[in-house]
């Protein structure tokens, strides 16, 4: 059985499709944050996005199950994983292809996790949501204005 916080988080990432394994690695009242705290517009595109307080292993399992319905995972690569005490950080990249449109992208990701008494009690997963949304966007452009005095532009 995994024992250090970094080993536990690595095991979580290697077993996202096994609820029974996740239940041994994640506290039943763990909090999971996916992409943001609460953004209803983003949740229309990514229904799993947002905060999942006290939802435990099921929050992570359901998130990755939904991700698997939207994209096929072509590569998931951990570039760096390290910890200090109960805190664990993971940095990497993944390549996904949307199942509906066949669009592929490679996105960086980062994870912050806390492990207490051998169980993940908190996990936050971040990625390039703008890029990921582009793989499921059918058509059209968005209009943006970033700086005061700047003209609007389309992307």
Coordinates of N, CA and C in Angstrom, one line a residue, residues 143-154:
X143 N -15.8 37.4 -28.8 CA -15.3 38.8 -28.9 C -14.7 39.1 -27.5
X144 N -13.5 39.8 -27.5 CA -12.8 40.0 -26.3 C -12.3 41.5 -26.3
X145 N -12.1 42.0 -25.1 CA -11.5 43.3 -24.9 C -10.7 43.2 -23.5
X146 N -9.4 43.2 -23.6 CA -8.6 42.8 -22.5 C -8.1 44.1 -21.7
X147 N -7.7 45.1 -22.5 CA -7.1 46.3 -21.9 C -7.9 47.5 -22.2
X148 N -8.0 48.4 -21.2 CA -8.6 49.7 -21.4 C -8.0 50.4 -22.6
X149 N -8.9 50.9 -23.5 CA -8.4 51.6 -24.7 C -8.1 50.7 -25.8
X150 N -8.1 49.4 -25.6 CA -7.9 48.5 -26.7 C -9.1 48.2 -27.4
X151 N -9.0 48.0 -28.7 CA -10.1 47.6 -29.6 C -10.5 46.2 -29.2
X152 N -11.8 45.9 -29.4 CA -12.2 44.5 -29.3 C -11.6 43.7 -30.4
X153 N -11.5 42.4 -30.1 CA -10.9 41.5 -31.1 C -11.6 40.1 -31.0
X154 N -11.6 39.3 -32.0 CA -12.2 38.0 -32.1 C -11.2 36.9 -32.1

